[in-house]
PDB file of C-alpha atoms in Angstrom:
ATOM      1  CA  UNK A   1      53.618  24.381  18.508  1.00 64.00           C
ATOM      2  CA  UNK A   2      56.852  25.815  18.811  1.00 66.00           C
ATOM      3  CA  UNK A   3      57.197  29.238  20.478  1.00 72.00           C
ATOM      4  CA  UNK A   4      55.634  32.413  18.756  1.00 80.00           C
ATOM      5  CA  UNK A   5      54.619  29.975  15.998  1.00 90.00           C
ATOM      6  CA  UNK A   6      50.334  30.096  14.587  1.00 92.00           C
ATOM      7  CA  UNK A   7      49.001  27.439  13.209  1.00 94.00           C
ATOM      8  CA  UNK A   8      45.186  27.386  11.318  1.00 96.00           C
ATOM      9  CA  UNK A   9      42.676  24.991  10.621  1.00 96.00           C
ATOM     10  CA  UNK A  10      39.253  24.470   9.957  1.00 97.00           C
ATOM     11  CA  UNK A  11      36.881  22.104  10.656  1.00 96.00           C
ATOM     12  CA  UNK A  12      33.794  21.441   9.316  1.00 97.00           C
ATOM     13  CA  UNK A  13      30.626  19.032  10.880  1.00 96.00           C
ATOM     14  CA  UNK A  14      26.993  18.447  10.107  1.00 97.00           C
ATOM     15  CA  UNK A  15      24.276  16.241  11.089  1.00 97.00           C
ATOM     16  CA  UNK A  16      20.374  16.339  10.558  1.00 97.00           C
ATOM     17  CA  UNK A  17      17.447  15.685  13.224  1.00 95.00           C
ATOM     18  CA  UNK A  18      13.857  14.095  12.226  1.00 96.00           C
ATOM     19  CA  UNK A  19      11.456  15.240  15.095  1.00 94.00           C
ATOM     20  CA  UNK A  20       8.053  14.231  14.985  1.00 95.00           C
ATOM     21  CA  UNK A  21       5.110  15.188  17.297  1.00 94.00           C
ATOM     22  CA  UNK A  22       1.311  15.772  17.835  1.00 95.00           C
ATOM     23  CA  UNK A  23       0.001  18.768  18.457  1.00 93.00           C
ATOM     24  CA  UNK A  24      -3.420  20.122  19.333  1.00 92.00           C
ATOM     25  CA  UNK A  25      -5.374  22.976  20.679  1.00 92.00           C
ATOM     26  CA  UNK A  26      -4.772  25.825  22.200  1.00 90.00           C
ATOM     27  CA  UNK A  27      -0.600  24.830  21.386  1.00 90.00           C
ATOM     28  CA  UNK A  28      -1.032  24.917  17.428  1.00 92.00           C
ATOM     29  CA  UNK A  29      -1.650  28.677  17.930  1.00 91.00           C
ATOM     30  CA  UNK A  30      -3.958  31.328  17.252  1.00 92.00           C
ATOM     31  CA  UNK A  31      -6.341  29.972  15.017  1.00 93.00           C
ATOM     32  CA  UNK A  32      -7.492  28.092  18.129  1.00 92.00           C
ATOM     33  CA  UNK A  33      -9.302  31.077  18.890  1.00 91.00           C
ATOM     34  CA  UNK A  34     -11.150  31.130  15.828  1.00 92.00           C
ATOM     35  CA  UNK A  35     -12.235  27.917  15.235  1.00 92.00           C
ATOM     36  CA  UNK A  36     -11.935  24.666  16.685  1.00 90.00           C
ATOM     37  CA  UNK A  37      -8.716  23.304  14.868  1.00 92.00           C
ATOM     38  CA  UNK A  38      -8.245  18.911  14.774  1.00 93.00           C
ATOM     39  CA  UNK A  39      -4.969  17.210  16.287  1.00 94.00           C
ATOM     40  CA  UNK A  40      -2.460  16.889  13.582  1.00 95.00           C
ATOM     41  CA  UNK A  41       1.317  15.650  13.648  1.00 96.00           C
ATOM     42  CA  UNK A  42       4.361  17.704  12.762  1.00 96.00           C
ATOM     43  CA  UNK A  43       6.879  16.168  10.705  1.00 97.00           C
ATOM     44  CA  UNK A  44       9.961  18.351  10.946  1.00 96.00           C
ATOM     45  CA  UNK A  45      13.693  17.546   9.700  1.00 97.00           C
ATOM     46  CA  UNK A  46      16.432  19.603  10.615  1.00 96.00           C
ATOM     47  CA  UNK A  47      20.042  20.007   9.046  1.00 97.00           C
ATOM     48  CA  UNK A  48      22.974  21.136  10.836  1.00 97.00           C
ATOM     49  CA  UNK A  49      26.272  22.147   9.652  1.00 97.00           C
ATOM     50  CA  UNK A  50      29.251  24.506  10.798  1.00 97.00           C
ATOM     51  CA  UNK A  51      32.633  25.793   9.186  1.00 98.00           C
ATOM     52  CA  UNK A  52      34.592  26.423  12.134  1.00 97.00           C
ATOM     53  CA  UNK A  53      37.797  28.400  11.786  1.00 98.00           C
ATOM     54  CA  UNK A  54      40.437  27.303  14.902  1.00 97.00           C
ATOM     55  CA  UNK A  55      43.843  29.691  15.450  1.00 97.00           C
ATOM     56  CA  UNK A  56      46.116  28.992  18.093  1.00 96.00           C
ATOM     57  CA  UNK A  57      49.084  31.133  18.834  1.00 95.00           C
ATOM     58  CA  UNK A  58      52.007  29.580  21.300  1.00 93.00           C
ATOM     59  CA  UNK A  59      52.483  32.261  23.845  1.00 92.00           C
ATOM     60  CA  UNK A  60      55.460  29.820  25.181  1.00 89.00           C
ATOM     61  CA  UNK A  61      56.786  26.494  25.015  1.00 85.00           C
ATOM     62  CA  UNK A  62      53.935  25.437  27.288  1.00 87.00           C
ATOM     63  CA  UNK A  63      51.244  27.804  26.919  1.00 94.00           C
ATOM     64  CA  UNK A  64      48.913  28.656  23.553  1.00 95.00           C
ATOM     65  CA  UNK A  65      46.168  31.062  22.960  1.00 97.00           C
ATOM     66  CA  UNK A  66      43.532  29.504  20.580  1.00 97.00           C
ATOM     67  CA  UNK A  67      40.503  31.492  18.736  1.00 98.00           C
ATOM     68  CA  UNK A  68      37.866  29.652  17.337  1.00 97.00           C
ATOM     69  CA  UNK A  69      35.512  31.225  15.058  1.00 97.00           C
ATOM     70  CA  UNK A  70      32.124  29.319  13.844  1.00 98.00           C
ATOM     71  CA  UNK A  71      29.580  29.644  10.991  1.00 98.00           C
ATOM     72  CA  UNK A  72      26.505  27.936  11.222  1.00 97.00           C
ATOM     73  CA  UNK A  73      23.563  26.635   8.675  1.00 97.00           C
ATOM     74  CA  UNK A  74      20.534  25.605   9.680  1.00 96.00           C
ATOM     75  CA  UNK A  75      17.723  24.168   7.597  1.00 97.00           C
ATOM     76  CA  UNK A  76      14.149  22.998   8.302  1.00 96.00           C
ATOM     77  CA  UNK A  77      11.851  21.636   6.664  1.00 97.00           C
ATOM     78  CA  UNK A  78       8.058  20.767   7.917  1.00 96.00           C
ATOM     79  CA  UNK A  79       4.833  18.236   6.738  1.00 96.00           C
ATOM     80  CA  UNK A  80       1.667  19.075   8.533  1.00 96.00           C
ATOM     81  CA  UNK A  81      -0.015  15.653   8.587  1.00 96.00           C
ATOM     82  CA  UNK A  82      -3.583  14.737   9.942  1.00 93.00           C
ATOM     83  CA  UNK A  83      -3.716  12.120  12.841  1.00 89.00           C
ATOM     84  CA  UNK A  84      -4.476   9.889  10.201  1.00 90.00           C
ATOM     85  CA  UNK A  85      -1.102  10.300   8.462  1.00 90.00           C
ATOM     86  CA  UNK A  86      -2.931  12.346   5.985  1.00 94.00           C
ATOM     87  CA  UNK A  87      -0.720  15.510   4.515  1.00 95.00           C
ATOM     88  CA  UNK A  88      -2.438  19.366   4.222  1.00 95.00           C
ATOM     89  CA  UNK A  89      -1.100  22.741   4.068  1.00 94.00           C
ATOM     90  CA  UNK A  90      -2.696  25.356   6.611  1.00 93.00           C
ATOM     91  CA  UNK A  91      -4.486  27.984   5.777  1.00 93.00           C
ATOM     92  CA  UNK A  92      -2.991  30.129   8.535  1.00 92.00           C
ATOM     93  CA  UNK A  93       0.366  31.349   9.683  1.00 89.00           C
ATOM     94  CA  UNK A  94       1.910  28.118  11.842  1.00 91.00           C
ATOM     95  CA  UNK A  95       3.575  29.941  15.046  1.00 92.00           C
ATOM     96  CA  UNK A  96       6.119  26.898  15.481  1.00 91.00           C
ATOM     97  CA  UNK A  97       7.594  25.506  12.708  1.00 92.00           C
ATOM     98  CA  UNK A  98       8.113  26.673   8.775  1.00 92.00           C
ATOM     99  CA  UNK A  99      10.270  26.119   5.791  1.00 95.00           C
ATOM    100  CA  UNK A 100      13.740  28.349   6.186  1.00 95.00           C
ATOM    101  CA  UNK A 101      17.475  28.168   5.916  1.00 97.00           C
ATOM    102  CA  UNK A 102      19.551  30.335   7.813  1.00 97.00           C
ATOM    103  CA  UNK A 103      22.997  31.384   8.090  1.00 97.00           C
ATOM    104  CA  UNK A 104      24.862  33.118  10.483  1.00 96.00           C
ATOM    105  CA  UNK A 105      28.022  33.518  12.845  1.00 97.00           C
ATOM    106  CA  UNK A 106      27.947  31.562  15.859  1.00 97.00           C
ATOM    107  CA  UNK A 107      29.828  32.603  19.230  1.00 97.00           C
ATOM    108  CA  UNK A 108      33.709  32.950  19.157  1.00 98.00           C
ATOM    109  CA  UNK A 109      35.427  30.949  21.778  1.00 97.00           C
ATOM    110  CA  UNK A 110      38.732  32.493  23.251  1.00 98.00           C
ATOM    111  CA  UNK A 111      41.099  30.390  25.565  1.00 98.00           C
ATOM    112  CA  UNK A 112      44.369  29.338  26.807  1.00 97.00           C
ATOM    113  CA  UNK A 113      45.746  26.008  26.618  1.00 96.00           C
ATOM    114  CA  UNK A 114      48.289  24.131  28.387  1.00 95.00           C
ATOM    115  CA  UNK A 115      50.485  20.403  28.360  1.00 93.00           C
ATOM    116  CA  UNK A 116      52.414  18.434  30.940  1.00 93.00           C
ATOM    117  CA  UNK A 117      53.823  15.248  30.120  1.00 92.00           C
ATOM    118  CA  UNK A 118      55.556  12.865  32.652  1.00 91.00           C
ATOM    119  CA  UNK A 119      56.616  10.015  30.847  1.00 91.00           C
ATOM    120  CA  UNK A 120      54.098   7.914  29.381  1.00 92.00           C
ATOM    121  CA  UNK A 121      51.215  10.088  30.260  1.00 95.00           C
ATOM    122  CA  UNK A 122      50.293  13.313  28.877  1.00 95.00           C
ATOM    123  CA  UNK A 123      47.658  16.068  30.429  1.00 96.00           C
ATOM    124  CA  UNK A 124      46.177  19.003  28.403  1.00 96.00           C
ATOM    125  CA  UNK A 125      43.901  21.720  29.544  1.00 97.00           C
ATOM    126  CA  UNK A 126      41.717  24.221  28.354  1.00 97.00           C
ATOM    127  CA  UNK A 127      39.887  27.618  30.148  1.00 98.00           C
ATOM    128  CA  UNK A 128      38.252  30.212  28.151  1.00 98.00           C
ATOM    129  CA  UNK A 129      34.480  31.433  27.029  1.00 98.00           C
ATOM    130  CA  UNK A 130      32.696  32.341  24.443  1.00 97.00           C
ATOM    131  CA  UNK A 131      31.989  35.413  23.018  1.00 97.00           C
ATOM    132  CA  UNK A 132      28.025  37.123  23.157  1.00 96.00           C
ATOM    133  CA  UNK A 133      28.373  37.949  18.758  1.00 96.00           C
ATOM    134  CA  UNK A 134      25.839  35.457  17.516  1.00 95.00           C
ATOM    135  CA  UNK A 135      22.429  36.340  16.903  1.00 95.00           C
ATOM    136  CA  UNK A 136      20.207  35.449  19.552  1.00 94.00           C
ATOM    137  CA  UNK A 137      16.009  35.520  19.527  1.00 91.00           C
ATOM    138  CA  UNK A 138      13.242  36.275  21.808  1.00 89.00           C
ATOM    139  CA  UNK A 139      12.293  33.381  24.588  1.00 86.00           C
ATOM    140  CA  UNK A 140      10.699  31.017  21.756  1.00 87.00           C
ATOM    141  CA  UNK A 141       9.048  29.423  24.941  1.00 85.00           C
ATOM    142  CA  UNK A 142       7.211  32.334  26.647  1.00 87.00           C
ATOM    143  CA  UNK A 143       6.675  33.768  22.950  1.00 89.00           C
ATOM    144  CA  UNK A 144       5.102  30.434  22.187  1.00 87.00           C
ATOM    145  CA  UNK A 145       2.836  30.828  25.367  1.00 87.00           C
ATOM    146  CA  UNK A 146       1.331  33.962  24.145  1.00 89.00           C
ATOM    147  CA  UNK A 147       0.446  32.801  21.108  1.00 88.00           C
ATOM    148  CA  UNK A 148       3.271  34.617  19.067  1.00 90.00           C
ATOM    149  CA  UNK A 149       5.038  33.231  16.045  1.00 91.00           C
ATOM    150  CA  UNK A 150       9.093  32.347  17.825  1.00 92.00           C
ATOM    151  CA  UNK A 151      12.339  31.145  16.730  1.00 91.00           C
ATOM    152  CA  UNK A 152      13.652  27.918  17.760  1.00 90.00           C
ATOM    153  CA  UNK A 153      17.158  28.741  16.645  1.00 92.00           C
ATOM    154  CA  UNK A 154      20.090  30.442  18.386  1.00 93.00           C
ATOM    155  CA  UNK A 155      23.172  31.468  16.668  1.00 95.00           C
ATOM    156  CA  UNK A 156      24.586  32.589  20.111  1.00 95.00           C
ATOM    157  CA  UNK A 157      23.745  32.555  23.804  1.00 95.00           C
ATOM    158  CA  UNK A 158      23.610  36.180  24.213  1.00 95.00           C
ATOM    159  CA  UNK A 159      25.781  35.518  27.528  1.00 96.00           C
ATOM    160  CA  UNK A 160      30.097  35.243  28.085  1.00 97.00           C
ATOM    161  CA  UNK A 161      29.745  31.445  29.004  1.00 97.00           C
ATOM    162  CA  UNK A 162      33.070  30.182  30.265  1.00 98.00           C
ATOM    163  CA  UNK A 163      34.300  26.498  29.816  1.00 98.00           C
ATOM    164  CA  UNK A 164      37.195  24.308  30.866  1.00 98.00           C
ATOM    165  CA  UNK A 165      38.524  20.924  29.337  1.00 97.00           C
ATOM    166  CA  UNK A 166      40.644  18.209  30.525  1.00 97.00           C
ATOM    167  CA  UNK A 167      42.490  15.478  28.284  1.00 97.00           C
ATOM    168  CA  UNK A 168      44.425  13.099  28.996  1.00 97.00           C
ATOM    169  CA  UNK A 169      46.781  10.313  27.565  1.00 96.00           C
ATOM    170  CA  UNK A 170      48.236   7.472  28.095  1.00 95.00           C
ATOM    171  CA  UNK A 171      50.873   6.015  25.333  1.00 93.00           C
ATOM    172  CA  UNK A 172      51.622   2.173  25.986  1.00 91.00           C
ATOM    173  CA  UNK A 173      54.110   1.075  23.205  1.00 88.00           C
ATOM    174  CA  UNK A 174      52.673   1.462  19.768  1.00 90.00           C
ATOM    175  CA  UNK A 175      49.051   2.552  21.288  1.00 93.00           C
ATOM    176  CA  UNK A 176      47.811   5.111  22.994  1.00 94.00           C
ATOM    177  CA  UNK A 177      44.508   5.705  24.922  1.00 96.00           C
ATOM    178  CA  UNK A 178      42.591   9.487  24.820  1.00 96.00           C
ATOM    179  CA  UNK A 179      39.857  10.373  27.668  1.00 97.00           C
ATOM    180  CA  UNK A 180      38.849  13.927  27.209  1.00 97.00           C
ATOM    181  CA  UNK A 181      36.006  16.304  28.702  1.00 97.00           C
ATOM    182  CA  UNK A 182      34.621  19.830  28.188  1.00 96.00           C
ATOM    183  CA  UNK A 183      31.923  21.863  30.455  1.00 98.00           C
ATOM    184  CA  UNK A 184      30.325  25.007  28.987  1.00 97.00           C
ATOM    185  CA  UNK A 185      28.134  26.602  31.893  1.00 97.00           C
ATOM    186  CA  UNK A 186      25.836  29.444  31.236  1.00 96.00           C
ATOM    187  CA  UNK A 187      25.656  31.547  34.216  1.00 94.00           C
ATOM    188  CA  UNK A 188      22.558  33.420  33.561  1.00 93.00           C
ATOM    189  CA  UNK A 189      20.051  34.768  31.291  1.00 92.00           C
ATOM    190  CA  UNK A 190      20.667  37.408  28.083  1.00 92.00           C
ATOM    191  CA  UNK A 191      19.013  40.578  27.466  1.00 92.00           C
ATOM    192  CA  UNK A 192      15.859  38.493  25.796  1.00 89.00           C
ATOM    193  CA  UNK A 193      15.764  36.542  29.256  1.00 84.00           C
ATOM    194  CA  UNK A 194      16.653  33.440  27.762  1.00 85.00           C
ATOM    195  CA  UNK A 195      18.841  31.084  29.566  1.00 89.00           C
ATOM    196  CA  UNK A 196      20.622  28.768  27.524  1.00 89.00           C
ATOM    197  CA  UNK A 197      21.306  25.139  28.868  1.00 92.00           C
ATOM    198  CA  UNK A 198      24.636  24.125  30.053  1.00 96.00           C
ATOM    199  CA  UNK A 199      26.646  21.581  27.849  1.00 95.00           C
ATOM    200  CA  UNK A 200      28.898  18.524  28.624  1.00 97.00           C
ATOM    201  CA  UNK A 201      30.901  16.380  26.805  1.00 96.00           C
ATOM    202  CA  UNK A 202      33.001  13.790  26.806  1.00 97.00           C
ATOM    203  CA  UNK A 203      35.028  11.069  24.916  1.00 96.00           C
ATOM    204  CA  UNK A 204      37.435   7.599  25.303  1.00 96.00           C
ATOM    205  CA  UNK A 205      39.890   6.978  22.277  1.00 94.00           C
ATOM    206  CA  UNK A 206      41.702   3.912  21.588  1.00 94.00           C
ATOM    207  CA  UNK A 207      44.732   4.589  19.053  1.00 91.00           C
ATOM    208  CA  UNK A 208      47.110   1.683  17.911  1.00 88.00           C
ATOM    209  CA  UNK A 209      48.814   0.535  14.918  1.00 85.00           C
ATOM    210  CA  UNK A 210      46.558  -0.667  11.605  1.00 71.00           C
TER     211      UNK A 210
END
């Protein structure tokens, strides 16, 4: 970008997870209690999808300040099946899983990036964190200990997690090669005690003419 120039984008990704597993007493939940409930299988599908909004703002001719601001949709759907395969509905309130959609703003992330370039080979970084705005939920694992219907779901960590990433590339003649990587780390639990997991990720591009 050139200096005191914004640019805006958005981006927008989705995906959707099957997730299948057996489940049996005293897990499926209360009704344990009250009578002695048979194995059965849950058959859950999940769909993911975000509208991310991305400003960046060149402070100077090497230095920008980027905003990124997501939405997030998430929708599940479940099939209680017998261990035979055999569908049924329950005839109790399933603590785990249930048919929902929701919708809501994910964690902002604020950061500075940076570029050198010396000759054929270019390096960009990125430092920053998120920001604790996205709706976060009870510890779905000790809630799911006592018994107690829990959310699965985050929209946010509930913590300032800060992050770094490094690219780099490499331009030989009409190609180029891209190796980038990102760490979030999550430093410690929110106010619900929750600790969310730290993420990595990384990627190798090869770029040339068609």
């Amino acid at each position: 970008l050139a200096e005191r120039k914004l640019s805006a984008m958005l981006s927008l990704t989705g995906t959707a997870v099957r997730v299948v597993h057996p489940s049996h007493c005293p897990d499926i939940g209360p009704i344990c209690a009250v009578r002695d409930e048979p194995p059965q299988q849950h058959d859950q599908t999940i769909w993911i999808g975000e509208l991310r909004a991305i400003f960046e703002y060149a402070l100077t001719e090497r230095f920008t300040a980027e905003l990124q601001l997501p939405v997030r949709a998430n929708a599940t759907t479940i099939r209680f099946l017998r261990e035979d395969g055999t569908p049924f509905e329950p005839d109790y309130e399933n603590i785990h899983h249930r048919n929902e959609t929701l919708l809501g703003i994910g964690d902002p992330w604020v950061s500075i990036k940076t570029a050198w370039t010396f000759g054929r080979f270019t390096l960009r970084g990125q430092g920053g964190s998120t920001v604790p705005v996205g709706r976060t939920e009870v510890d779905p694992f000790e809630l799911g200990r006592q018994g107690k219907p829990h959310q699965h779901i985050q929209f946010g960590t509930g913590t300032f997690d800060p992050f770094v990433g490094l690219e780099a590339e490499l331009k030989l003649g009409d190609y180029r090669v891209i190796g980038s990587g990102r760490a979030q780390l999550v430093l410690g639990p929110n106010a619900f005690g929750y600790q969310a997991g730290n993420r990595y990720s990384g990627s190798l591009l090869g770029e040339g003419p068609a």
